[in-house]
CSV table of C-alpha atoms and ligand atoms in Angstrom, one decimal:
chain,number,residue,atom,x,y,z
D,1,MET,CA,-55.7,-19.3,66.5
D,2,LEU,CA,-52.6,-17.4,65.5
D,3,LEU,CA,-51.3,-18.7,62.3
D,4,LEU,CA,-47.9,-19.6,61.3
D,5,ILE,CA,-47.9,-20.7,58.1
D,6,PRO,CA,-46.1,-18.9,55.1
D,7,GLY,CA,-49.4,-17.9,53.0
D,8,PRO,CA,-52.3,-17.2,53.9
D,9,VAL,CA,-51.0,-15.1,56.1
D,10,GLN,CA,-52.9,-14.3,59.0
D,11,THR,CA,-54.1,-11.2,58.5
D,12,ARG,CA,-56.0,-7.9,60.3
D,13,PRO,CA,-59.5,-7.7,61.0
D,14,GLU,CA,-58.9,-4.5,59.3
D,15,THR,CA,-58.5,-5.9,56.2
D,16,ARG,CA,-61.0,-9.1,56.3
D,17,ALA,CA,-63.7,-6.6,58.0
D,18,ALA,CA,-63.6,-4.8,54.0
D,19,MET,CA,-64.5,-8.3,52.2
D,20,ALA,CA,-68.7,-8.3,54.2
D,21,GLN,CA,-70.2,-6.8,51.3
D,22,ASP,CA,-70.7,-7.7,47.4
D,23,TYR,CA,-69.5,-6.0,44.6
D,24,ALA,CA,-70.5,-4.8,40.8
D,25,PRO,CA,-66.3,-5.3,39.6
D,26,TRP,CA,-67.9,-3.4,36.7
D,27,ASP,CA,-68.8,-0.7,39.0
D,28,ASN,CA,-67.2,2.8,38.7
D,29,ASP,CA,-67.0,2.4,42.2
D,30,PHE,CA,-65.1,-0.5,42.2
D,31,ARG,CA,-63.0,-0.1,38.9
D,32,ALA,CA,-61.5,2.6,40.8
D,33,VAL,CA,-60.1,0.3,43.8
D,34,TYR,CA,-58.7,-2.2,41.4
D,35,ALA,CA,-57.0,0.6,39.1
D,36,GLU,CA,-55.8,2.8,41.9
D,37,ILE,CA,-54.4,-0.6,43.6
D,38,ARG,CA,-52.5,-1.4,40.0
D,39,GLU,CA,-50.7,1.7,40.6
D,40,ARG,CA,-49.9,1.4,44.2
D,41,VAL,CA,-48.1,-2.1,43.8
D,42,ARG,CA,-46.2,-0.8,40.8
D,43,ASP,CA,-44.7,2.1,42.9
D,44,LEU,CA,-44.1,0.1,45.8
D,45,ALA,CA,-42.5,-2.2,43.7
D,46,GLY,CA,-39.8,0.9,42.5
D,47,GLY,CA,-42.1,0.5,39.0
D,48,VAL,CA,-41.8,3.8,36.2
D,49,LYS,CA,-45.4,5.2,35.7
D,50,GLY,CA,-45.4,3.8,31.2
D,51,GLU,CA,-43.2,1.6,31.7
D,52,HIS,CA,-43.7,-0.7,34.2
D,53,ALA,CA,-47.8,-2.2,34.3
D,54,THR,CA,-49.4,-4.4,36.7
D,55,LEU,CA,-51.2,-7.3,35.6
D,56,CYS,CA,-52.9,-9.2,37.4
D,57,LEU,CA,-55.0,-13.1,37.1
D,58,GLN,CA,-58.3,-14.3,39.3
D,59,GLY,CA,-56.2,-16.5,41.2
D,60,CYS,CA,-53.1,-18.3,42.8
D,61,GLY,CA,-48.8,-17.5,43.0
D,62,HIS,CA,-48.5,-20.8,40.0
D,63,PHE,CA,-50.7,-19.4,37.8
D,64,MET,CA,-48.3,-16.1,37.4
D,65,MET,CA,-45.1,-18.0,37.7
D,66,GLU,CA,-47.2,-20.2,34.1
D,67,ALA,CA,-48.1,-16.5,32.2
D,68,ALA,CA,-45.2,-14.7,32.6
D,69,ILE,CA,-42.6,-18.1,31.8
D,70,ARG,CA,-45.8,-18.6,29.2
D,71,THR,CA,-45.9,-14.3,28.0
D,72,PHE,CA,-42.4,-13.4,27.6
D,73,ILE,CA,-40.1,-16.8,26.7
D,74,PRO,CA,-41.8,-18.4,23.8
D,75,ALA,CA,-42.8,-22.4,22.6
D,76,GLY,CA,-39.6,-24.2,22.8
D,77,GLY,CA,-37.3,-21.3,24.1
D,78,LYS,CA,-34.8,-22.1,26.7
D,79,LEU,CA,-34.6,-20.8,30.6
D,80,LEU,CA,-32.3,-21.4,32.8
D,81,VAL,CA,-33.7,-22.3,36.6
D,82,PRO,CA,-31.6,-22.0,39.7
D,83,ARG,CA,-32.8,-25.5,41.7
D,84,ASN,CA,-31.9,-24.6,44.9
D,85,GLY,CA,-35.6,-25.2,46.0
D,86,ALA,CA,-39.3,-27.0,46.0
D,87,TYR,CA,-40.4,-23.4,45.0
D,88,ALA,CA,-37.6,-23.5,41.5
D,89,GLU,CA,-39.5,-27.3,41.3
D,90,ARG,CA,-42.7,-25.7,40.4
D,91,ALA,CA,-41.1,-23.4,38.1
D,92,VAL,CA,-39.6,-26.2,36.4
D,93,ARG,CA,-42.4,-27.7,36.1
D,94,LEU,CA,-44.9,-25.7,34.9
D,95,ALA,CA,-42.4,-24.3,32.3
D,96,THR,CA,-41.5,-27.7,31.1
D,97,GLU,CA,-45.1,-28.6,30.5
D,98,ALA,CA,-45.9,-25.3,28.9
D,99,GLY,CA,-43.2,-26.2,26.8
D,100,ARG,CA,-40.9,-24.0,26.8
D,101,GLU,CA,-37.1,-25.6,27.3
D,102,VAL,CA,-35.1,-26.4,30.6
D,103,VAL,CA,-32.1,-25.5,31.2
D,104,SER,CA,-31.3,-26.9,35.7
D,105,LEU,CA,-28.4,-25.1,37.6
D,106,HIS,CA,-28.9,-27.9,41.0
D,107,ALA,CA,-28.0,-26.2,44.1
D,108,PRO,CA,-28.5,-27.1,47.8
D,109,ASP,CA,-31.2,-25.7,49.9
D,110,THR,CA,-29.1,-24.4,52.3
D,111,GLU,CA,-27.9,-21.5,51.0
D,112,GLY,CA,-28.5,-18.7,48.4
D,113,VAL,CA,-27.9,-19.3,44.9
D,114,ALA,CA,-24.6,-18.0,43.5
D,115,PRO,CA,-24.7,-15.2,41.4
D,116,ASP,CA,-21.6,-16.3,39.5
D,117,LYS,CA,-22.6,-19.7,38.7
D,118,VAL,CA,-25.5,-18.0,36.7
D,119,ALA,CA,-23.1,-16.1,35.4
D,120,ALA,CA,-20.9,-19.3,34.4
D,121,ALA,CA,-24.4,-20.9,33.3
D,122,LEU,CA,-25.2,-17.9,31.1
D,123,ALA,CA,-21.8,-18.0,29.2
D,124,ALA,CA,-22.0,-21.7,28.5
D,125,ASP,CA,-25.1,-21.6,27.1
D,126,PRO,CA,-26.4,-18.0,24.5
D,127,GLY,CA,-29.5,-19.9,24.1
D,128,ILE,CA,-30.7,-19.2,27.2
D,129,SER,CA,-32.8,-15.8,27.4
D,130,HIS,CA,-34.6,-16.1,31.0
D,131,VAL,CA,-33.3,-16.6,34.3
D,132,VAL,CA,-36.5,-17.4,36.9
D,133,MET,CA,-35.3,-18.0,40.0
D,134,VAL,CA,-37.4,-17.4,43.1
D,135,GLN,CA,-36.6,-15.3,45.8
D,136,ASN,CA,-37.6,-16.6,48.8
D,137,GLU,CA,-37.8,-19.9,48.8
D,138,THR,CA,-40.6,-20.5,50.8
D,139,GLY,CA,-39.1,-24.5,51.0
D,140,SER,CA,-36.2,-23.9,52.9
D,141,GLY,CA,-36.3,-20.1,54.3
D,142,ILE,CA,-33.4,-19.2,52.4
D,143,VAL,CA,-33.1,-16.1,50.1
D,144,ASN,CA,-31.2,-16.1,46.8
D,145,ASP,CA,-30.1,-12.5,46.4
D,146,ALA,CA,-32.4,-10.7,44.0
D,147,GLN,CA,-29.5,-7.9,42.9
D,148,ALA,CA,-26.9,-9.9,42.4
D,149,VAL,CA,-28.4,-12.1,40.0
D,150,GLY,CA,-30.3,-9.4,38.4
D,151,ALA,CA,-26.9,-7.6,38.2
D,152,VAL,CA,-25.6,-10.3,36.3
D,153,VAL,CA,-28.9,-11.5,34.1
D,154,ARG,CA,-28.3,-8.1,32.8
D,155,ALA,CA,-25.0,-8.1,32.1
D,156,ALA,CA,-25.0,-11.1,30.2
D,157,GLY,CA,-27.8,-9.2,27.9
D,158,ARG,CA,-30.5,-11.7,29.2
D,159,ARG,CA,-34.3,-11.3,31.4
D,160,MET,CA,-35.6,-12.1,34.3
D,161,ILE,CA,-38.8,-13.5,35.3
D,162,LEU,CA,-38.5,-12.9,39.5
D,163,ASP,CA,-40.9,-15.4,42.0
D,164,SER,CA,-41.5,-13.1,44.8
D,165,VAL,CA,-44.2,-14.7,46.0
D,166,SER,CA,-43.3,-14.9,49.4
D,167,ALA,CA,-41.0,-11.8,49.5
D,168,PHE,CA,-42.8,-8.6,47.6
D,169,GLY,CA,-43.7,-6.2,50.5
D,170,ALA,CA,-40.7,-7.9,52.9
D,171,LEU,CA,-37.5,-7.5,51.1
D,172,PRO,CA,-36.6,-4.8,48.9
D,173,MET,CA,-37.1,-3.9,45.1
D,174,SER,CA,-36.4,-1.7,42.7
D,175,LEU,CA,-37.7,-2.8,39.2
D,176,ALA,CA,-36.3,0.5,38.2
D,177,GLU,CA,-32.9,-0.5,38.6
D,178,GLN,CA,-33.6,-4.2,37.8
D,179,PRO,CA,-34.5,-3.0,33.8
D,180,GLU,CA,-33.5,-6.7,32.9
D,181,LEU,CA,-35.8,-8.1,34.8
D,182,ASP,CA,-39.6,-9.0,32.9
D,183,ALA,CA,-42.3,-9.9,35.2
D,184,LEU,CA,-42.1,-10.4,39.1
D,185,LEU,CA,-44.4,-11.9,40.2
D,186,PHE,CA,-46.7,-11.7,44.0
D,187,THR,CA,-49.4,-12.0,45.1
D,188,SER,CA,-52.1,-10.6,47.5
D,189,GLY,CA,-51.9,-13.1,50.7
D,190,LYS,CA,-48.2,-13.3,51.9
D,191,CYS,CA,-46.2,-11.0,52.8
D,192,LEU,CA,-48.7,-7.6,51.7
D,193,GLU,CA,-51.7,-9.1,54.2
D,194,GLY,CA,-54.3,-9.8,51.9
D,195,LEU,CA,-56.4,-12.2,51.3
D,196,PRO,CA,-55.7,-14.8,49.0
D,197,GLY,CA,-57.6,-15.1,45.6
D,198,ILE,CA,-54.7,-12.1,43.3
D,199,GLY,CA,-51.8,-12.4,41.3
D,200,PHE,CA,-50.0,-9.9,40.6
D,201,ALA,CA,-47.3,-9.4,37.8
D,202,ILE,CA,-45.1,-6.2,37.9
D,203,ALA,CA,-43.6,-6.4,33.6
D,204,ARG,CA,-42.4,-4.3,31.1
D,205,VAL,CA,-44.6,-2.1,28.5
D,206,ASP,CA,-41.8,-3.3,26.1
D,207,ARG,CA,-41.8,-6.1,27.0
D,208,LEU,CA,-45.2,-6.9,27.0
D,209,GLU,CA,-45.8,-5.6,23.5
D,210,ALA,CA,-43.3,-7.0,22.6
D,211,CYS,CA,-43.9,-10.5,23.2
D,212,GLN,CA,-48.3,-9.8,21.7
D,213,GLY,CA,-49.4,-13.9,21.1
D,214,GLN,CA,-47.1,-15.9,21.7
D,215,ALA,CA,-48.5,-17.1,24.9
D,216,GLY,CA,-50.3,-20.0,24.4
D,217,SER,CA,-53.0,-19.0,26.2
D,218,TRP,CA,-55.6,-17.0,26.4
D,219,SER,CA,-56.6,-16.7,30.5
D,220,PHE,CA,-53.1,-16.8,30.3
D,221,ASP,CA,-51.7,-14.9,28.7
D,222,LEU,CA,-50.0,-11.7,30.4
D,223,ALA,CA,-49.4,-9.7,27.1
D,224,ASP,CA,-53.4,-9.7,27.0
D,225,VAL,CA,-54.2,-8.8,30.2
D,226,TYR,CA,-52.4,-5.5,28.8
D,227,GLN,CA,-53.8,-5.0,25.4
D,228,HIS,CA,-57.5,-5.5,26.9
D,229,ALA,CA,-56.4,-2.6,30.4
D,230,LEU,CA,-55.4,-0.4,27.8
D,231,ARG,CA,-59.0,-1.0,25.4
D,232,ALA,CA,-61.1,-1.1,28.1
D,233,GLY,CA,-59.6,1.2,31.2
D,234,TRP,CA,-57.1,0.4,34.1
D,235,GLY,CA,-60.3,-0.7,36.1
D,236,SER,CA,-61.4,-3.3,33.8
D,237,PHE,CA,-61.2,-7.0,34.5
D,238,ARG,CA,-61.5,-10.2,31.7
D,239,PHE,CA,-63.5,-12.5,33.8
D,240,THR,CA,-65.0,-12.3,36.7
D,241,PRO,CA,-62.3,-11.1,39.4
D,242,PRO,CA,-62.9,-11.9,43.5
D,243,VAL,CA,-64.2,-9.1,43.6
D,244,GLN,CA,-64.0,-9.1,48.2
D,245,ALA,CA,-60.2,-10.3,48.1
D,246,LEU,CA,-60.1,-6.5,45.7
D,247,ALA,CA,-61.5,-4.7,48.4
D,248,ALA,CA,-59.6,-6.3,51.0
D,249,PHE,CA,-56.3,-6.1,49.6
D,250,ARG,CA,-56.4,-1.8,49.3
D,251,VAL,CA,-57.3,-2.1,53.0
D,252,ALA,CA,-54.4,-4.4,54.2
D,253,LEU,CA,-52.3,-1.9,51.4
D,254,ASP,CA,-52.7,0.8,53.3
D,255,LEU,CA,-52.3,-1.0,55.8
D,256,HIS,CA,-48.7,-1.7,54.9
D,257,ALA,CA,-48.1,1.8,53.9
D,258,GLN,CA,-49.2,2.4,58.1
D,259,GLU,CA,-46.9,0.9,59.2
D,260,GLY,CA,-43.8,2.1,57.4
D,261,GLY,CA,-43.7,0.6,54.1
D,262,GLN,CA,-41.2,-2.1,53.0
D,263,PRO,CA,-38.2,-1.7,55.4
D,264,ALA,CA,-40.3,-1.6,58.6
D,265,ARG,CA,-42.2,-4.3,57.3
D,266,LEU,CA,-38.9,-6.2,56.9
D,267,ALA,CA,-37.9,-4.7,60.8
D,268,ARG,CA,-41.3,-6.9,61.8
D,269,TYR,CA,-41.0,-10.2,60.0
D,270,THR,CA,-37.0,-10.7,61.2
D,271,ALA,CA,-37.5,-10.2,64.5
D,272,ASN,CA,-40.6,-12.1,64.6
D,273,MET,CA,-38.1,-15.0,63.6
D,274,HIS,CA,-34.9,-13.3,65.5
D,275,VAL,CA,-37.7,-14.9,68.3
D,276,LEU,CA,-38.0,-18.0,66.6
D,277,TYR,CA,-34.6,-19.2,65.6
D,278,GLU,CA,-33.3,-18.1,69.1
D,279,GLY,CA,-36.1,-19.8,70.6
D,280,VAL,CA,-36.4,-23.3,69.7
D,281,GLN,CA,-32.5,-23.0,69.8
D,282,THR,CA,-33.1,-23.1,73.4
D,283,LEU,CA,-35.9,-25.9,73.6
D,284,GLY,CA,-32.6,-28.5,72.5
D,285,LEU,CA,-33.5,-28.3,68.6
D,286,THR,CA,-31.9,-27.2,65.5
D,287,PRO,CA,-32.8,-24.9,62.8
D,288,TYR,CA,-32.4,-26.3,59.4
D,289,LEU,CA,-30.1,-23.8,58.3
D,290,ALA,CA,-27.5,-21.7,59.3
D,291,LEU,CA,-28.0,-18.3,60.8
D,292,ARG,CA,-26.5,-16.6,58.2
D,293,HIS,CA,-28.3,-18.1,55.8
D,294,GLN,CA,-31.7,-17.7,57.3
D,295,GLY,CA,-33.8,-15.2,55.6
D,296,PRO,CA,-37.0,-13.4,57.3
D,297,ILE,CA,-40.1,-15.3,56.3
D,298,ILE,CA,-39.7,-19.0,56.8
D,299,VAL,CA,-38.4,-21.1,59.7
D,300,THR,CA,-37.7,-24.5,58.7
D,301,ILE,CA,-36.2,-27.3,61.9
D,302,HIS,CA,-35.0,-30.5,62.0
D,303,GLN,CA,-37.3,-32.9,63.4
D,304,PRO,CA,-36.4,-34.3,66.5
D,305,ALA,CA,-34.5,-38.4,66.1
D,306,ASP,CA,-36.7,-38.2,68.9
D,307,PRO,CA,-39.1,-42.3,68.2
D,308,ALA,CA,-41.8,-40.5,69.5
D,309,PHE,CA,-41.7,-37.7,67.4
D,310,ALA,CA,-44.3,-37.6,64.2
D,311,LEU,CA,-45.1,-34.9,62.6
D,312,GLN,CA,-49.3,-34.5,62.5
D,313,PRO,CA,-49.6,-35.0,66.5
D,314,PHE,CA,-47.5,-32.7,67.1
D,315,VAL,CA,-49.4,-30.1,64.5
D,316,ASP,CA,-52.1,-31.3,65.9
D,317,ALA,CA,-50.5,-30.6,69.6
D,318,LEU,CA,-49.4,-27.7,68.3
D,319,LYS,CA,-53.0,-26.5,67.2
D,320,ALA,CA,-54.3,-27.8,70.8
D,321,ARG,CA,-52.4,-24.6,72.0
D,322,GLY,CA,-53.7,-22.5,69.6
D,323,VAL,CA,-51.0,-22.3,67.0
D,324,LEU,CA,-51.1,-23.8,63.8
D,325,ILE,CA,-48.4,-24.3,61.3
D,326,SER,CA,-47.3,-26.8,58.6
D,327,ASN,CA,-48.1,-30.4,58.4
D,328,PHE,CA,-45.8,-31.3,55.3
D,329,TYR,CA,-42.2,-30.0,54.4
D,330,ASN,CA,-40.3,-29.4,51.6
D,331,THR,CA,-37.0,-29.9,52.9
D,332,THR,CA,-34.4,-32.1,51.6
D,333,ALA,CA,-33.8,-33.5,55.3
D,334,PRO,CA,-37.4,-34.1,57.7
D,335,THR,CA,-38.5,-30.5,59.2
D,336,MET,CA,-41.0,-29.2,60.3
D,337,ARG,CA,-42.1,-25.2,58.7
D,338,ILE,CA,-43.1,-22.6,60.8
D,339,GLY,CA,-44.2,-18.5,59.1
D,340,CYS,CA,-42.6,-15.5,60.6
D,341,VAL,CA,-45.3,-13.5,58.4
D,342,GLY,CA,-48.6,-12.0,58.5
D,343,ALA,CA,-49.9,-9.4,60.9
D,344,ILE,CA,-47.6,-11.3,63.6
D,345,THR,CA,-45.6,-9.9,66.3
D,346,PRO,CA,-42.5,-11.4,68.2
D,347,GLU,CA,-44.8,-11.2,71.4
D,348,ASP,CA,-46.5,-13.3,69.4
D,349,MET,CA,-43.7,-16.1,68.7
D,350,ARG,CA,-42.8,-15.4,72.2
D,351,GLY,CA,-46.1,-17.1,72.8
D,352,ALA,CA,-45.8,-20.1,70.3
D,353,VAL,CA,-42.0,-20.9,70.9
D,354,ALA,CA,-43.3,-21.6,74.7
D,355,ALA,CA,-45.6,-23.7,72.9
D,356,ILE,CA,-43.3,-26.0,71.0
D,357,GLY,CA,-41.8,-26.9,74.5
D,358,GLU,CA,-45.1,-27.6,75.7
D,359,ALA,CA,-46.4,-29.8,72.7
D,360,LEU,CA,-42.8,-31.7,72.6
D,361,GLN,CA,-43.2,-32.3,76.1
D,362,GLU,CA,-47.2,-33.9,75.5
D,363,LEU,CA,-45.5,-35.7,73.0
D,364,GLY,CA,-42.7,-37.3,75.2
D,365,VAL,CA,-40.1,-36.2,72.8
D,366,ARG,CA,-36.5,-36.1,75.1
D,367,GLN,CA,-34.2,-36.3,72.3
D,368,LEU,CA,-34.9,-33.0,70.4
D,369,ALA,CA,-31.3,-33.0,68.4
D,370,ALA,CA,-32.1,-33.7,65.1
D,371,ALA,CA,-32.8,-36.7,63.3
W,1,LIG,C1,-46.7,-19.4,48.1
W,1,LIG,C2,-45.4,-19.3,46.9
W,1,LIG,C3,-45.3,-20.1,45.1
W,1,LIG,C4,-47.5,-19.2,44.7
W,1,LIG,O1,-48.3,-20.4,46.0
W,1,LIG,P1,-50.0,-20.6,45.1
W,1,LIG,O2,-50.2,-21.4,46.1
W,1,LIG,O3,-49.8,-20.9,43.6
W,1,LIG,O4,-50.0,-19.2,45.8
W,1,LIG,C5,-45.1,-20.2,44.7
W,1,LIG,N1,-43.7,-19.4,45.0
W,1,LIG,C6,-43.2,-18.8,46.1
W,1,LIG,C7,-41.6,-19.0,46.2
W,1,LIG,C8,-44.3,-19.5,46.9
W,1,LIG,O5,-44.5,-19.3,48.1
């Protein structure tokens, strides 16, 4: 089966093979694996030893988002969220339920956030301490420019938390050049092509020291994860970790490096995106985003207007041809969402485009233009 979803992504057999044994998390051999992973992802993010630390939680990206919001923004504190997609909406809910006050910057889900609008929103409200932004909006496929928005946050003397869950490993990042970032968040199961189960934050040590004790949650306190590492060592977890996923993740990092690191991964995903984007246009379908706003991670496509089209039967017909895509969508208009990430190639994408054409034919869909 070719898995074309934004995560958990298709992985390589070498990565999955590392899961096929038992591990004790406190065993000294395993502690070395975890400690090494923490240094390697910090280096991948362009972080600086002694200035940035890698903090992990067992679980998913939402847990990391909640943890970062709780850790770095005090209860009752104010954050600005550029709201141009489904994952930004999730950040709003996580922050609101944690008792932080969200100031909204509404924007269409068809283009990246304009940095000057962020600058204006910050200038209008000096009470906003943080901007919380999604780097790659998995709901639509747009990319928000983390460097350009980061620059206006820095100029305004505010802080930033970046949800890089569907971007890190493929899109460029240099924490050394973005001191406004309190935390960069990602998971094991997306562009780094590991198995799901581990959430990562790479955070500033000075901010972790300054923000002790304000999370209001022991489980989700990244400052506590940091203090624990100082006490118990960088190979130590507070609570039972997903040991198999960690062992697999180290192999995934090796494969990322062997491929040529972030630039090579971005190039492959971009090539995947182009095959898909242009292929479905050739079939007669309409991509949701204009090509100049289209990122390399996710392509969303308008559902055809033809009454013979329905999403679940289409997903089933595609699955019968060995291609699995999401059976839901997150855009304002009805779309289908197809991932360009994971251990997949442009050749796989050509096969997927052919399968999409066949599946539409099987359903008797003739009117392919957007509803
Ligand atoms: C996948 C994703 C998340 C987190 O999803 P989980 O299901 O909690 O792992 C958060 N933000 C973005 C942009 C994502 O793509």
